[in-house]
Amino acid sequence: MPEIYSRYPMVKYLRKEALPTALCPGCGGGTVLNAFANAIDQLKLDPRDLVVVSGIGCSAWIASPYFLADTLHTTHGRAIAFATGVKVGLPDKKVVVISGDGDLASIGGNHLLHAARRNIDITVILVNNFIYGMTGGQVAPTTPFGAKTTTTPYRNIEHPLKISETIAAAGASYVARWTTAHVYQLIESIKKALTVKGFSLVEVISQCPVQFGRRNKMKEPAEMLRWFLKNSVPVSKARNMSEEELEGKFIIGELVNRKRPEFTEELNKLIDEVQEHFGLKEV
Amino acid sequence: MIIRGDEPEQVRLLRKLYKPGNYFMQGNEAVAYGALFAGCRFYAGYPITPSSEIAETMARELPKLHGYYLQMEDEIASIAAMIGASWTGFKVMTATAGPGFSLMQENLGYAVMTETPLVLVDVQRSGPSTGQATKGAQGDFFQARWGTHGDHPIVALSPTSGQDAFWETIRAFNIAERLRTPVVVLFDGILAHTRELVKIPDVDDVEITYRKLPANEEEARLPFGDPHGDGVPPMPLFGHGYFTHVTGSTHKENGLRDVYTPEVHDRLVRRIHRKIEKNREVYERYEEHFTDDAEILVVSWGVTARPALGAVLRAREEGIKAGLFVPKTVHPFPGERMRELGKRARAILVPEMNLGQMILEVERYVNDDVLLKGINKIGGVPLTVEEILREIRGVA
Ligand SMILES: Cc1ncc(C[n+]2csc(CCOP(=O)(O)OP(=O)(O)O)c2C)c(N)n1
Ligand code: SF4
């Protein structure tokens, strides 16, 4: 094994035969993987108690195949629906979805919304890089207004989706947003998301220097990180800001943290009641 | 116990809930009860006519058996959730109709590629598109076979009555489990809503199969290998510490993606084909009536096999040597038997509620000197005995 792997303390959580990762140098995906591994480590979670599900895209590869757990790499956009079946089958395991913004919020937007509404105990780490990285940099539902992509060569005339706000409104138990420039906060949020009972979403604003940065005057990963830092506004501060002031800003922090009945618990409770009602319990 | 559904507790519940005997029920209910007897404990679906009573019956009955009913946001989510649940050890089913079946196609291909057992009931209705939403049809013969992309095998069954639907649904689960593959049940709107006598057996009279699990760590590390030489790898379920990786992309025996090496793709896809081809005895099934000396052979499937039998019986009364061949497993088509029967027949008639689909399969196995003719009716009304008999007389 090359020395770099043996020196990286989180390597024990990775599928070594799948390394090195296919991510471009400087991709924010590496930071997300690192943050996720650290969260698992700090929580002392046994990866045997983890199932990680992802869709299709660069971000979908972050944990599947690289994270050493049961991993399910599904069809484009459908990760949350697959994960729903996994969670019902294994209610005592932590079921985590890690995928991109195109995957989870565009083609898979409906599943994201409904999983939040159901409040099923799944943790979703949504990697928002404002672009379709894997397919070559096309416009995404998160691409900023006015930005250039391969399919908006003149400028993007659509408005980006506020994913975290939408999912908070849909009924999730926990929603937080950070950028890859806020690694420690990100780790803390992933830890909370994993511990909260109910649907949790951690949106990570992440750099894709290759497909997004290059076309938007930020070729270097560091330039993108500086952009994130310069434009991040904590939720508490954002509350007192006008819509105009918030234009182009990244609201970071915890948007929601609340208790609501959780789907798999309710499902099992219902089954119990039905069994009781029909006198089916073993006496 | 890892595969849920066969624990003594489950047998006790089945016995307590469903007394053996004759019941008057809809075809759709018969499908649902068949699934429950087969050990199905997870159902994810989205309502669509004429399949909805399957979902309704499952929603009512599954909790009694400690099973799970999920109404998902759409058909795509339904089959996705089923696949996820199947990897945790559930026997899983969904039911839908034409438009929903179309939405499920991408993930049906995913299930083929990842060798995930599941049962998908397509209660065929009239199309294309929303067509006649409440009317039965037999237009999805090829959607079942070629609806998803790529080179893939598929197993599809087609019951001919409510009673048959009960047993064929059980058989669908057994094939899915035995061969680690999705199985399609091509039902139809007419049988789905026909109420008739269905005999519910004793639990002990139902033979059920469970998927092969890894015998040791080594087998578990190769979720897509072929340690037993039958093309069917043991399935390491999620949650048991095997660190299994499952992907719909081309993968090696250990599950890891390799989309660049031609041999890896070739080896994987050919094995998936081979496990279906080589295990014909697991799924092939057909019914024959008066085929021994038949000069005029009627070949029919699903709902149409019933008026077809009526017509053959009437023809016999009239002294016409007619016979009936009913493939119960329509994919892979029972071509060998078709070829044998085709050699003896002078004329072959293929009645179906479409503009000619299964007839194309039949054609592949019969010689040019045989008169081959479709009897086709669309519009949502089943073929009658009279209509088929008239055609038999016409070629007699
Ligand atoms: C049904 C379907 N449509 C389209 C694609 C092609 N596709 C692959 S990845 C992708 C976009 C991924 O974007 P995102 O989720 O933002 O991930 P990123 O690569 O940016 O990390 C698309 C459209 C596909 N695989 N399947
Ligand atoms: S294309 Fe973008 S998102 Fe994909 S790996 Fe490269 S930098 Fe990361």
PDB file of C-alpha atoms in Angstrom, chain B residues 105 108-113 115 144-156 179-184 268-278 283 331-332:
ATOM      1  CA  GLN B 105     -38.147  -0.313 -16.246  1.00  0.00           C
ATOM      2  CA  LEU B 108     -35.993  -3.517 -13.281  1.00  0.00           C
ATOM      3  CA  GLY B 109     -32.752  -3.498 -15.271  1.00  0.00           C
ATOM      4  CA  TYR B 110     -30.919  -2.556 -12.082  1.00  0.00           C
ATOM      5  CA  ALA B 111     -32.425  -5.592 -10.353  1.00  0.00           C
ATOM      6  CA  VAL B 112     -31.329  -7.835 -13.222  1.00  0.00           C
ATOM      7  CA  MET B 113     -27.782  -6.432 -13.099  1.00  0.00           C
ATOM      8  CA  GLU B 115     -29.283  -9.999  -9.184  1.00  0.00           C
ATOM      9  CA  ALA B 144     -41.749  -7.348 -19.959  1.00  0.00           C
ATOM     10  CA  ARG B 145     -39.108  -8.768 -22.265  1.00  0.00           C
ATOM     11  CA  TRP B 146     -37.469  -5.675 -23.714  1.00  0.00           C
ATOM     12  CA  GLY B 147     -38.695  -2.751 -21.637  1.00  0.00           C
ATOM     13  CA  THR B 148     -35.381  -2.032 -19.978  1.00  0.00           C
ATOM     14  CA  HIS B 149     -32.155  -1.385 -21.845  1.00  0.00           C
ATOM     15  CA  GLY B 150     -29.206  -3.622 -22.562  1.00  0.00           C
ATOM     16  CA  ASP B 151     -28.784  -7.340 -23.014  1.00  0.00           C
ATOM     17  CA  HIS B 152     -30.675  -9.055 -20.271  1.00  0.00           C
ATOM     18  CA  PRO B 153     -32.707 -12.137 -19.603  1.00  0.00           C
ATOM     19  CA  ILE B 154     -36.091 -11.936 -17.904  1.00  0.00           C
ATOM     20  CA  VAL B 155     -38.500 -14.471 -16.454  1.00  0.00           C
ATOM     21  CA  ALA B 156     -42.185 -13.667 -16.893  1.00  0.00           C
ATOM     22  CA  LEU B 179     -32.290 -17.715  -9.340  1.00  0.00           C
ATOM     23  CA  ARG B 180     -31.661 -14.376  -7.579  1.00  0.00           C
ATOM     24  CA  THR B 181     -33.504 -12.478 -10.242  1.00  0.00           C
ATOM     25  CA  PRO B 182     -36.546 -10.258 -10.732  1.00  0.00           C
ATOM     26  CA  VAL B 183     -39.641 -12.117 -11.967  1.00  0.00           C
ATOM     27  CA  VAL B 184     -42.511 -10.415 -13.781  1.00  0.00           C
ATOM     28  CA  LEU B 268     -20.921 -10.767 -15.859  1.00  0.00           C
ATOM     29  CA  VAL B 269     -23.657 -10.324 -18.438  1.00  0.00           C
ATOM     30  CA  ARG B 270     -23.144 -13.756 -19.953  1.00  0.00           C
ATOM     31  CA  ARG B 271     -23.327 -15.397 -16.534  1.00  0.00           C
ATOM     32  CA  ILE B 272     -26.579 -13.572 -15.795  1.00  0.00           C
ATOM     33  CA  HIS B 273     -27.931 -14.944 -19.075  1.00  0.00           C
ATOM     34  CA  ARG B 274     -26.510 -18.389 -18.433  1.00  0.00           C
ATOM     35  CA  LYS B 275     -28.111 -18.750 -15.019  1.00  0.00           C
ATOM     36  CA  ILE B 276     -31.504 -18.242 -16.652  1.00  0.00           C
ATOM     37  CA  GLU B 277     -30.797 -20.418 -19.705  1.00  0.00           C
ATOM     38  CA  LYS B 278     -29.280 -23.269 -17.713  1.00  0.00           C
ATOM     39  CA  TYR B 283     -39.184 -21.857 -14.313  1.00  0.00           C
ATOM     40  CA  HIS B 331     -40.353 -15.555 -21.066  1.00  0.00           C
ATOM     41  CA  PRO B 332     -38.107 -17.340 -21.756  1.00  0.00           C
TER      42      PRO B 332
END
